[in-house]
Each structure stands twice: as structure tokens, then as C-alpha cells.
Short mmCIF file of C-alpha atoms and ligand atoms in Angstrom, two decimals:
data_model
loop_
_atom_site.label_atom_id
_atom_site.label_comp_id
_atom_site.label_asym_id
_atom_site.label_seq_id
_atom_site.Cartn_x
_atom_site.Cartn_y
_atom_site.Cartn_z
CA MET A 1 14.65 20.02 2.02
CA SER A 2 11.43 18.15 2.45
CA ALA A 3 8.84 18.18 -0.18
CA PHE A 4 6.11 17.48 2.35
CA HIS A 5 5.88 17.80 6.07
CA ASP A 6 2.39 17.26 7.64
CA GLU A 7 1.09 16.58 11.01
CA ARG A 8 -2.63 16.48 10.66
CA LEU A 9 -2.74 12.76 11.57
CA GLY A 10 -1.00 13.64 14.90
CA TYR A 11 2.55 12.65 13.80
CA PRO A 12 4.88 14.05 11.33
CA ILE A 13 4.96 12.69 8.00
CA VAL A 14 8.01 13.88 5.91
CA VAL A 15 8.48 13.23 2.22
CA ALA A 16 12.15 14.31 1.03
CA GLN A 17 14.44 13.29 -1.58
CA ASN A 18 16.96 12.73 1.24
CA ALA A 19 15.07 12.22 4.62
CA VAL A 20 18.09 10.84 6.37
CA PRO A 21 18.86 14.22 8.20
CA ASN A 22 15.21 14.60 9.05
CA ALA A 23 14.87 11.06 10.43
CA THR A 24 18.29 11.35 12.32
CA ARG A 25 17.07 14.63 13.93
CA ALA A 26 13.84 13.11 15.11
CA ILE A 27 15.55 10.31 16.65
CA ARG A 28 17.90 12.54 18.60
CA ALA A 29 15.19 14.76 19.42
CA ARG A 30 13.42 12.15 21.49
CA ALA A 31 16.50 11.85 23.67
CA CYS A 32 15.69 8.16 24.56
CA PRO A 33 17.51 4.74 23.80
CA PHE A 34 16.55 3.58 20.33
CA ILE A 35 16.57 0.02 18.45
CA VAL A 36 16.72 -0.17 14.50
CA LEU A 37 14.94 -3.01 12.95
CA CYS A 38 15.49 -3.37 9.22
CA ASP A 39 14.73 -5.33 6.19
CA ASP A 40 17.93 -7.41 5.25
CA ASN A 41 18.10 -6.09 1.75
CA PRO A 42 21.65 -4.89 1.37
CA ASN A 43 20.43 -1.42 0.03
CA VAL A 44 18.10 -1.21 3.02
CA VAL A 45 20.80 -2.02 5.28
CA THR A 46 23.12 0.68 4.13
CA LEU A 47 20.49 3.05 4.49
CA ALA A 48 19.69 2.01 8.09
CA ARG A 49 23.31 2.33 8.88
CA ARG A 50 23.50 5.95 7.50
CA LEU A 51 20.54 6.72 9.73
CA THR A 52 22.01 5.52 12.97
CA GLY A 53 25.93 5.53 12.57
CA ALA A 54 27.71 2.57 13.67
CA ARG A 55 24.96 1.53 16.21
CA ALA A 56 23.70 -1.92 16.16
CA LEU A 57 20.90 -2.89 13.70
CA LEU A 58 18.57 -5.93 13.90
CA ARG A 59 18.15 -7.40 10.49
CA PHE A 60 15.38 -9.55 9.23
CA ARG A 61 14.89 -11.24 5.92
CA LEU A 62 11.41 -10.00 5.00
CA GLY A 63 9.27 -10.29 1.97
CA GLU A 64 5.50 -11.30 1.88
CA PRO A 65 6.07 -14.95 2.88
CA ASN A 66 7.83 -13.82 6.13
CA LYS A 67 5.02 -11.44 7.06
CA ARG A 68 3.56 -13.87 9.44
CA MET A 69 3.36 -14.73 13.40
CA SER A 70 6.55 -16.76 13.52
CA GLU A 71 8.46 -13.81 12.15
CA LEU A 72 6.56 -11.45 14.53
CA GLU A 73 7.72 -13.64 17.34
CA ARG A 74 11.30 -13.45 16.18
CA VAL A 75 11.10 -9.63 16.18
CA LEU A 76 9.76 -9.42 19.47
CA GLY A 77 12.30 -11.91 20.92
CA ALA A 78 15.16 -9.66 19.27
CA LEU A 79 13.74 -6.60 21.01
CA ALA A 80 13.76 -8.49 24.28
CA ARG A 81 17.26 -9.83 23.78
CA ALA A 82 18.46 -6.20 22.65
CA GLY A 83 17.23 -4.87 26.11
CA ALA A 84 14.34 -2.78 24.89
CA ASP A 85 12.16 -1.29 27.51
CA ARG A 86 9.06 0.89 27.65
CA SER A 87 11.20 3.93 27.10
CA THR A 88 12.96 2.52 23.76
CA LEU A 89 12.08 4.20 20.39
CA VAL A 90 11.67 1.39 17.66
CA VAL A 91 12.80 2.53 14.26
CA GLY A 92 11.76 0.34 11.43
CA VAL A 93 13.43 0.62 8.01
CA GLY A 94 12.25 -0.81 4.79
CA GLY A 95 9.04 -1.29 2.57
CA GLY A 96 5.53 -2.08 3.34
CA VAL A 97 6.28 -5.53 4.76
CA ALA A 98 8.62 -3.86 7.33
CA SER A 99 6.19 -1.12 8.31
CA ASP A 100 3.39 -3.75 8.69
CA LEU A 101 5.40 -6.15 10.74
CA PHE A 102 7.73 -3.93 12.70
CA GLY A 103 4.87 -1.57 13.31
CA LEU A 104 2.87 -4.53 14.80
CA ALA A 105 5.82 -5.69 16.82
CA ALA A 106 6.23 -2.32 18.44
CA ALA A 107 2.52 -2.14 19.10
CA LEU A 108 2.65 -5.41 21.12
CA TYR A 109 6.01 -5.27 22.70
CA MET A 110 5.42 -4.36 26.34
CA ARG A 111 1.90 -3.49 25.38
CA GLY A 112 3.26 -0.86 22.88
CA VAL A 113 6.46 1.25 22.54
CA ALA A 114 6.95 4.42 20.32
CA TYR A 115 7.50 3.44 16.65
CA MET A 116 9.06 5.54 13.73
CA HIS A 117 9.07 4.15 10.15
CA PHE A 118 11.84 5.11 7.63
CA ALA A 119 10.14 4.05 4.23
CA THR A 120 12.36 2.74 1.61
CA SER A 121 9.78 1.33 -1.11
CA LEU A 122 7.26 3.11 -3.20
CA VAL A 123 4.41 1.28 -1.48
CA ALA A 124 5.63 2.07 2.00
CA MET A 125 6.25 5.77 1.19
CA ALA A 126 3.01 6.37 -0.79
CA ASP A 127 0.65 4.09 1.36
CA ALA A 128 1.64 1.55 3.94
CA ALA A 129 3.67 3.66 6.41
CA VAL A 130 0.89 6.14 6.71
CA GLY A 131 -2.35 5.58 8.53
CA GLY A 132 -1.55 3.25 11.47
CA LYS A 133 -2.48 0.00 9.93
CA THR A 134 -0.14 -2.86 11.15
CA GLY A 135 -0.46 -6.64 10.48
CA VAL A 136 0.77 -9.99 9.57
CA ASP A 137 -0.73 -12.61 7.25
CA LEU A 138 -2.22 -15.79 8.58
CA PRO A 139 -2.45 -19.08 6.51
CA ALA A 140 -6.29 -18.11 6.08
CA GLY A 141 -5.53 -14.90 4.35
CA LYS A 142 -3.69 -11.65 3.99
CA ASN A 143 -3.47 -8.96 6.83
CA LEU A 144 -5.78 -11.07 9.18
CA ALA A 145 -4.01 -10.32 12.43
CA GLY A 146 -3.11 -6.76 13.33
CA VAL A 147 -3.76 -3.52 15.18
CA PHE A 148 -4.43 0.10 14.37
CA ARG A 149 -1.55 1.95 15.97
CA ASP A 150 -0.11 5.37 14.89
CA PRO A 151 3.73 5.71 14.45
CA VAL A 152 5.23 8.73 16.29
CA ALA A 153 6.68 9.79 12.81
CA VAL A 154 7.00 8.57 9.06
CA PHE A 155 9.82 9.49 6.80
CA ALA A 156 9.69 8.75 3.21
CA HIS A 157 13.26 8.71 1.77
CA VAL A 158 12.74 9.23 -1.79
CA ASP A 159 16.41 8.44 -2.95
CA ALA A 160 15.74 4.99 -1.87
CA LEU A 161 13.79 4.36 -5.21
CA ARG A 162 16.86 4.31 -7.11
CA THR A 163 17.63 0.78 -5.93
CA LEU A 164 13.97 -0.50 -5.75
CA PRO A 165 13.17 -3.45 -8.29
CA LEU A 166 10.97 -2.42 -10.94
CA ARG A 167 8.29 -4.87 -9.83
CA SER A 168 7.98 -3.04 -6.40
CA VAL A 169 7.94 0.24 -8.34
CA ARG A 170 4.94 -1.06 -10.14
CA GLU A 171 3.23 -2.27 -7.08
CA GLY A 172 3.60 1.25 -5.52
CA LEU A 173 2.38 2.95 -8.91
CA ALA A 174 -0.82 0.89 -8.77
CA GLU A 175 -1.55 2.34 -5.24
CA VAL A 176 -0.81 5.89 -6.67
CA ILE A 177 -3.21 5.40 -9.55
CA LYS A 178 -5.72 4.31 -6.97
CA VAL A 179 -5.72 7.43 -4.81
CA ALA A 180 -5.51 9.53 -8.04
CA ILE A 181 -8.83 8.00 -9.16
CA LEU A 182 -10.32 8.62 -5.71
CA ARG A 183 -9.40 12.27 -5.78
CA GLY A 184 -9.31 13.02 -9.66
CA GLY A 185 -7.90 16.48 -10.54
CA ASP A 186 -4.16 17.36 -10.23
CA LEU A 187 -2.49 13.93 -9.32
CA PHE A 188 -4.59 12.14 -12.09
CA GLU A 189 -3.58 14.80 -14.71
CA SER A 190 0.08 14.67 -13.70
CA LEU A 191 0.22 10.91 -13.86
CA GLU A 192 -1.32 11.29 -17.51
CA GLU A 193 1.42 13.60 -18.37
CA LEU A 194 4.15 11.59 -16.79
CA ALA A 195 3.14 8.46 -18.31
CA ALA A 196 5.06 9.35 -21.49
CA HIS A 197 8.33 9.91 -19.42
CA PRO A 198 10.74 7.26 -18.01
CA LEU A 199 10.04 6.66 -14.36
CA TRP A 200 13.57 7.78 -13.36
CA ALA A 201 12.50 11.25 -14.65
CA TRP A 202 9.48 11.54 -12.55
CA PRO A 203 9.22 14.29 -9.87
CA TRP A 204 8.86 11.49 -7.14
CA PRO A 205 8.75 13.64 -4.02
CA SER A 206 5.71 15.66 -5.21
CA ILE A 207 4.00 12.56 -6.58
CA ILE A 208 4.38 10.62 -3.14
CA ALA A 209 3.42 13.87 -1.28
CA SER A 210 0.31 14.01 -3.36
CA ALA A 211 -0.49 10.37 -2.67
CA VAL A 212 0.06 10.80 1.09
CA ALA A 213 -1.80 13.91 1.37
CA ILE A 214 -4.91 11.90 -0.22
CA LYS A 215 -4.55 9.09 2.05
CA ARG A 216 -4.16 11.32 4.88
CA ASP A 217 -7.41 13.02 4.34
CA ILE A 218 -9.21 9.70 4.00
CA VAL A 219 -7.71 8.16 7.13
CA ALA A 220 -8.20 11.34 9.19
CA ALA A 221 -12.06 11.18 8.52
CA ASP A 222 -12.36 7.56 9.54
CA ARG A 223 -9.13 6.14 11.43
CA GLU A 224 -10.36 2.61 12.00
CA GLU A 225 -12.29 1.97 8.74
CA HIS A 226 -15.97 2.12 10.09
CA GLY A 227 -16.99 3.85 6.70
CA GLU A 228 -15.21 5.71 4.20
CA ARG A 229 -11.65 4.37 4.74
CA ALA A 230 -12.84 1.63 2.85
CA LEU A 231 -12.52 3.81 -0.37
CA LEU A 232 -8.80 2.92 -0.26
CA ASN A 233 -9.88 -0.46 -1.12
CA LEU A 234 -10.55 0.63 -4.60
CA GLY A 235 -9.56 -2.20 -7.02
CA HIS A 236 -8.62 -4.51 -4.13
CA THR A 237 -11.70 -6.70 -3.86
CA PHE A 238 -11.15 -7.82 -7.45
CA GLY A 239 -7.30 -7.41 -6.98
CA HIS A 240 -7.26 -9.79 -4.16
CA ALA A 241 -9.31 -12.32 -5.89
CA PHE A 242 -7.07 -12.35 -8.91
CA GLU A 243 -4.04 -12.65 -6.58
CA LYS A 244 -5.47 -15.58 -4.72
CA ALA A 245 -7.10 -17.30 -7.63
CA SER A 246 -3.81 -17.23 -9.46
CA GLY A 247 -1.97 -18.65 -6.62
CA TYR A 248 -0.10 -15.49 -6.05
CA ARG A 249 1.47 -15.59 -9.41
CA ILE A 250 -0.24 -12.20 -9.92
CA THR A 251 1.51 -9.66 -7.54
CA HIS A 252 -0.38 -7.07 -5.56
CA GLY A 253 0.38 -4.18 -7.77
CA ALA A 254 -0.75 -6.20 -10.86
CA GLY A 255 -3.72 -7.42 -8.91
CA VAL A 256 -4.79 -3.80 -8.13
CA ALA A 257 -4.15 -2.57 -11.64
CA LEU A 258 -6.47 -5.36 -12.91
CA GLY A 259 -8.89 -4.56 -10.08
CA LEU A 260 -8.95 -0.99 -11.20
CA ARG A 261 -10.22 -1.98 -14.73
CA ALA A 262 -12.67 -4.35 -13.32
CA ALA A 263 -14.19 -1.88 -10.87
CA GLY A 264 -14.59 0.58 -13.75
CA LEU A 265 -16.37 -2.30 -15.77
CA LEU A 266 -18.56 -3.36 -12.98
CA ALA A 267 -19.48 0.36 -12.32
CA LEU A 268 -20.52 0.61 -16.04
CA ARG A 269 -22.46 -2.40 -15.79
CA VAL A 270 -24.43 -1.09 -12.73
CA GLY A 271 -25.04 2.24 -14.33
CA ARG A 272 -22.39 4.24 -12.81
CA PHE A 273 -19.08 5.86 -14.35
CA SER A 274 -18.69 7.06 -17.82
CA ARG A 275 -17.25 4.99 -20.72
CA LEU A 276 -14.99 8.04 -21.54
CA GLU A 277 -13.69 8.23 -18.03
CA HIS A 278 -13.21 4.39 -18.00
CA LEU A 279 -11.15 4.63 -21.05
CA ARG A 280 -9.08 7.38 -19.59
CA VAL A 281 -8.26 5.01 -16.62
CA LEU A 282 -7.32 2.28 -19.00
CA THR A 283 -5.17 4.39 -21.10
CA LEU A 284 -3.24 5.47 -18.00
CA LEU A 285 -2.89 1.82 -16.86
CA SER A 286 -1.79 0.79 -20.15
CA LEU A 287 0.77 3.55 -20.68
CA LEU A 288 2.20 2.77 -17.37
CA LYS A 289 2.49 -0.94 -18.46
CA MET A 290 0.09 -2.22 -15.94
CA PRO A 291 -1.75 -5.52 -16.90
CA LEU A 292 -5.27 -4.86 -18.25
CA ARG A 293 -6.26 -8.58 -18.67
CA THR A 294 -6.02 -12.00 -16.86
CA SER A 295 -6.32 -15.54 -17.72
CA VAL A 296 -7.72 -16.29 -14.40
CA VAL A 297 -10.82 -18.24 -14.65
CA PRO A 298 -13.92 -16.12 -13.70
CA ARG A 299 -15.53 -18.90 -11.45
CA ASP A 300 -12.05 -19.26 -9.52
CA ALA A 301 -11.87 -15.44 -8.98
CA PHE A 302 -15.41 -15.30 -7.79
CA ASP A 303 -15.17 -18.17 -5.41
CA ALA A 304 -11.94 -16.53 -3.96
CA MET A 305 -14.02 -13.14 -3.69
CA ARG A 306 -16.80 -15.03 -2.00
CA ASN A 307 -14.68 -16.84 0.62
CA ASP A 308 -13.24 -13.48 1.48
CA LYS A 309 -16.48 -12.00 2.09
CA LYS A 310 -17.72 -14.58 4.21
CA ARG A 311 -15.96 -12.88 6.86
CA ARG A 312 -18.45 -10.04 6.59
CA ASP A 313 -22.24 -10.74 6.16
CA GLY A 314 -21.71 -12.48 2.69
CA ALA A 315 -22.87 -9.72 0.36
CA LEU A 316 -20.78 -8.72 -2.42
CA ARG A 317 -20.05 -5.06 -1.90
CA PHE A 318 -17.55 -3.02 -3.91
CA VAL A 319 -15.88 0.25 -4.11
CA LEU A 320 -16.84 1.84 -7.58
CA PRO A 321 -16.17 4.88 -9.45
CA ASN A 322 -19.08 7.30 -10.35
CA ALA A 323 -16.34 9.53 -11.99
CA ILE A 324 -12.69 10.11 -11.72
CA GLY A 325 -12.53 11.89 -8.49
CA ASP A 326 -15.99 10.67 -7.19
CA VAL A 327 -16.03 6.97 -5.82
CA SER A 328 -18.50 5.25 -3.69
CA TRP A 329 -17.87 2.48 -1.09
CA GLY A 330 -20.25 -0.37 -0.09
CA VAL A 331 -21.95 -0.64 -3.35
CA ARG A 332 -23.81 -4.13 -3.78
CA ALA A 333 -23.53 -6.03 -6.95
CA THR A 334 -25.23 -9.11 -8.07
CA PRO A 335 -23.24 -12.30 -8.69
CA ASP A 336 -24.33 -12.30 -12.43
CA ALA A 337 -22.85 -8.60 -12.70
CA VAL A 338 -19.60 -9.73 -11.17
CA LEU A 339 -19.35 -12.86 -13.14
CA ARG A 340 -19.87 -11.06 -16.36
CA THR A 341 -17.29 -8.42 -15.41
CA LEU A 342 -14.94 -11.21 -14.53
CA ALA A 343 -15.48 -12.67 -17.89
CA LEU A 344 -14.53 -9.57 -19.63
CA MET A 345 -11.21 -9.39 -17.74
CA ARG A 346 -10.17 -12.46 -19.90
CA SER A 347 -9.68 -10.18 -22.88
CA VAL A 348 -8.01 -7.05 -23.75
CA PRO A 349 -10.26 -3.95 -23.60
CA GLY A 350 -12.74 -3.76 -26.52
CA PRO A 351 -15.48 -1.49 -27.26
CA GLN A 352 -16.94 -2.24 -23.74
CA GLY A 353 -13.81 -1.25 -22.18
N1 LIG B 1 -0.76 -0.95 6.22
C1 LIG B 1 -1.12 -0.37 5.00
O1 LIG B 1 -1.91 0.52 5.00
C2 LIG B 1 -0.74 -0.97 3.68
C3 LIG B 1 -0.93 -0.44 2.66
C4 LIG B 1 -0.34 -1.02 1.41
C5 LIG B 1 0.30 -1.90 1.40
N2 LIG B 1 0.58 -2.68 2.55
C6 LIG B 1 1.50 -3.91 2.66
O2 LIG B 1 2.73 -3.49 2.04
C7 LIG B 1 3.38 -4.69 1.55
C8 LIG B 1 3.93 -4.49 0.39
O3 LIG B 1 4.91 -3.48 0.42
P1 LIG B 1 6.24 -3.45 -0.50
O4 LIG B 1 5.90 -3.61 -1.87
O5 LIG B 1 7.06 -2.38 -0.02
O6 LIG B 1 7.00 -4.77 -0.13
P2 LIG B 1 8.43 -5.27 0.66
O7 LIG B 1 8.46 -4.48 1.78
O8 LIG B 1 8.42 -6.55 0.61
O9 LIG B 1 9.29 -4.49 -0.42
C9 LIG B 1 9.57 -5.24 -1.84
C10 LIG B 1 10.86 -5.51 -1.96
O10 LIG B 1 11.82 -4.59 -1.99
C11 LIG B 1 12.88 -4.62 -1.17
N3 LIG B 1 13.30 -3.21 -0.94
C12 LIG B 1 12.64 -2.39 -0.08
N4 LIG B 1 13.16 -1.14 -0.12
C13 LIG B 1 14.23 -1.27 -1.02
C14 LIG B 1 15.14 -0.31 -1.52
N5 LIG B 1 15.15 0.93 -1.21
N6 LIG B 1 15.98 -0.72 -2.50
C15 LIG B 1 16.01 -2.10 -2.89
N7 LIG B 1 15.08 -2.94 -2.40
C16 LIG B 1 14.41 -2.59 -1.47
C17 LIG B 1 12.51 -5.53 -0.08
O11 LIG B 1 13.62 -6.17 0.57
C18 LIG B 1 11.65 -6.41 -0.89
O12 LIG B 1 12.18 -7.48 -1.21
C19 LIG B 1 2.37 -5.75 1.65
O13 LIG B 1 2.42 -6.72 2.58
C20 LIG B 1 0.92 -4.94 1.84
O14 LIG B 1 0.04 -5.88 2.41
C21 LIG B 1 0.16 -2.15 3.72
ZN1 LIG B 2 -2.94 -2.35 -1.80
#
């Protein structure tokens, strides 16, 4: 039984404890040849085999360092060697790296073939597989080459979380907390209650379904990020800067968690948000064992941020909370306000938050 089945983005998104039967039916229903691309992780391969029986799988060793052009070329070459043509359905199995990379390969192969994603990580289930953003990293930065292209269906197989490394669970949790702050209300309150319980005991299908529904609504209103889809970058401007300035020792999930605190601090500094709500976010982050401070040198983070921004018009703009459940995008901040915020990030929260 699925916890969530929605087609408002024009393709089914299914969240289910066991999504194997749903995905298998969807593949059969298309009555066309298909090829399965999967992340080489043994647990992911086992799942991909369950999905397709004994048929051939194309396996790729993924992870962020392989989310790049050379790997994309390998995937495209493998599709060609496997005889894929315009009628072939490509099924990707794996986490967010798989959905970004395989989704891009399917979008490019013969100018685009149908793509379905079977999500096996929390990031992919709650975030990456939904919304049609595909891409690879370039040496100059993350996700710099990609296209918007919708999949034909997305399946979140919640059982897969059982084998997911804790680090990957935390990365996904940071994105879930992000959308909970964007929307406020039920999801945020559920996370506050659940924070006292061990992760294995969480009602994951409903948590993932809530996160997906929030992302779906934002994406539906602005598919190609001309405006409000930027809300989904809450915590990411600071987060990416911490990741980059730390030489990527800080993972994306940790960066986003730090970024959520920094966005709250900057919001307070520019006269938005309330201290009480900021402390509520900090309490949630800390109960979920997310990092709250970083030793990254403020100037290094600031320079990383500015280099990133050069690609737009050079102004420092942020996604900042006004309240939990009310967030603005495109808010300008002065270099001084940003540097002071970064300085606070070196210490654990004090009276200023
Ligand atoms: N397109 C978007 O909208 C969007 C949104 C958020 C994140 N992303 C991208 O997602 C990527 C991060 O995704 P991720 O955290 O899933 O990374 P990932 O795909 O690298 O998966 C993390 C690790 O978990 C392993 N794994 C996956 N499923 C598993 C399972 N069920 N059991 C055991 N191991 C498993 C993978 O092999 C990998 O080692 C980043 O590249 C990020 O840019 C994209
Ligand atoms: Zn993110």
C-alpha cells in the first residue's frame, strides 16, 4: 500500500514502504523495452534485481566524486552498447547522485528518452528525485551542468532506508527540516515530537510524503526556478560556502544544517524572524544531532559565497525566514551583516542564538 500517490506535477510520485510492486507494475504497463541503471552499492543492486527479475542491469560506481561529465559519458556509452533506442524506458535506481546523473543521461540520450527513478536514499526520496532537476558537477562547482526534465514516474522505496548509512540519513534529514521550516505547521511539529525517538522508529513513509508534498507545491508554482523555487535553497547559500571552504570535509547535510542556523541568525540581524522561533529551529537541529557550529574561517566562507554569487549579478541574496512557515527569497544583505553572522557560527549558540 502506498503512503502517497500524487500526479500533480504531471507524473506519478509514489511513496511506499515497499515500492517494488508499484514500480514493477509501472514498468510493465509501459509495455516497452527498458534498461536499468543502478548505483553499484550491493544493497542498491539487490533492490534493482528485485525490480527487474533476472534481466541485465548496468551498474555504476557512484558517489559525489563521480557525478561528473566523464561518468555521464560512460552512462551514455553503456546505453548505446545496450541497444537503447527512442522507445526504451530508462529506470534509474539509487540515491540523489543516481537521480541527477541517470536523469541527465536519459534527458540527453537520443535527445531524450523516458526516465523513471526508484529512490533508495532519503535525499532522493524526499528531495532529489522529485522536481525534474538533473545535473552533474563541473570542476568549477556543483551541479553546474544539467537540464530540467521531468521523469515519467518516481518511486520512493522506504524499506531501502534500513541499509542506508547514517551519514546519508542525516543529509536527507537536513533537507526535510528545510521544507518543514518553509511550510511550518504539521511537519515541523511532527519532527519536534519525533526528535526524542530513535530514527528507526520514525513513521518514514508519512515524513517523506509530507516533504515531497511541500516540494511538489513549490515546484508546481515555478518549475524552472525563475522565482519562488529558490525557496528550496533555504540554508544552501551558507551551506555551500561552508562545504566549499572546508574543502568538502563538511558534508552537504551538515552544511545545510549549519546553513539553517546561519540563515536564522542573518534573518534576526536584518530585522526578520523572532528569537523564539530561531531557538525552536536550533533545538530541533540539536535534538537531531545536526552540527550547529563550524570552525570554518568567516572570511573563507564569505569568499566561497562571493565566488558562487559572481555567476549572478554579484549581489549577496539570501533565502531568509520571517517565521517558521513564512520564508522570503532574494533578500539582500550587506557584506558586514553576512560576515558578522559567519563569525557567530564559530561558537555554539549563545544568547544571540
Ligand atoms: N536534483 C535535485 O533537486 C537535488 C536535490 C537534493 C540533492 N540533490 C543531489 O543529491 C545528491 C546527494 O544524494 P544522496 O545523499 O542520496 O547521495 P548518493 O546518491 O551518493 O547516496 C549516498 C550513499 O548511499 C549509498 N546508498 C544509496 N541508497 C542506499 C541504500 N538503500 N542502502 C545503502 N546504501 C545506499 C550510495 O551508494 C552512496 O554511497 C547530491 O549530489 C545533491 O546535489 C539533487
Ligand atoms: Zn540540498
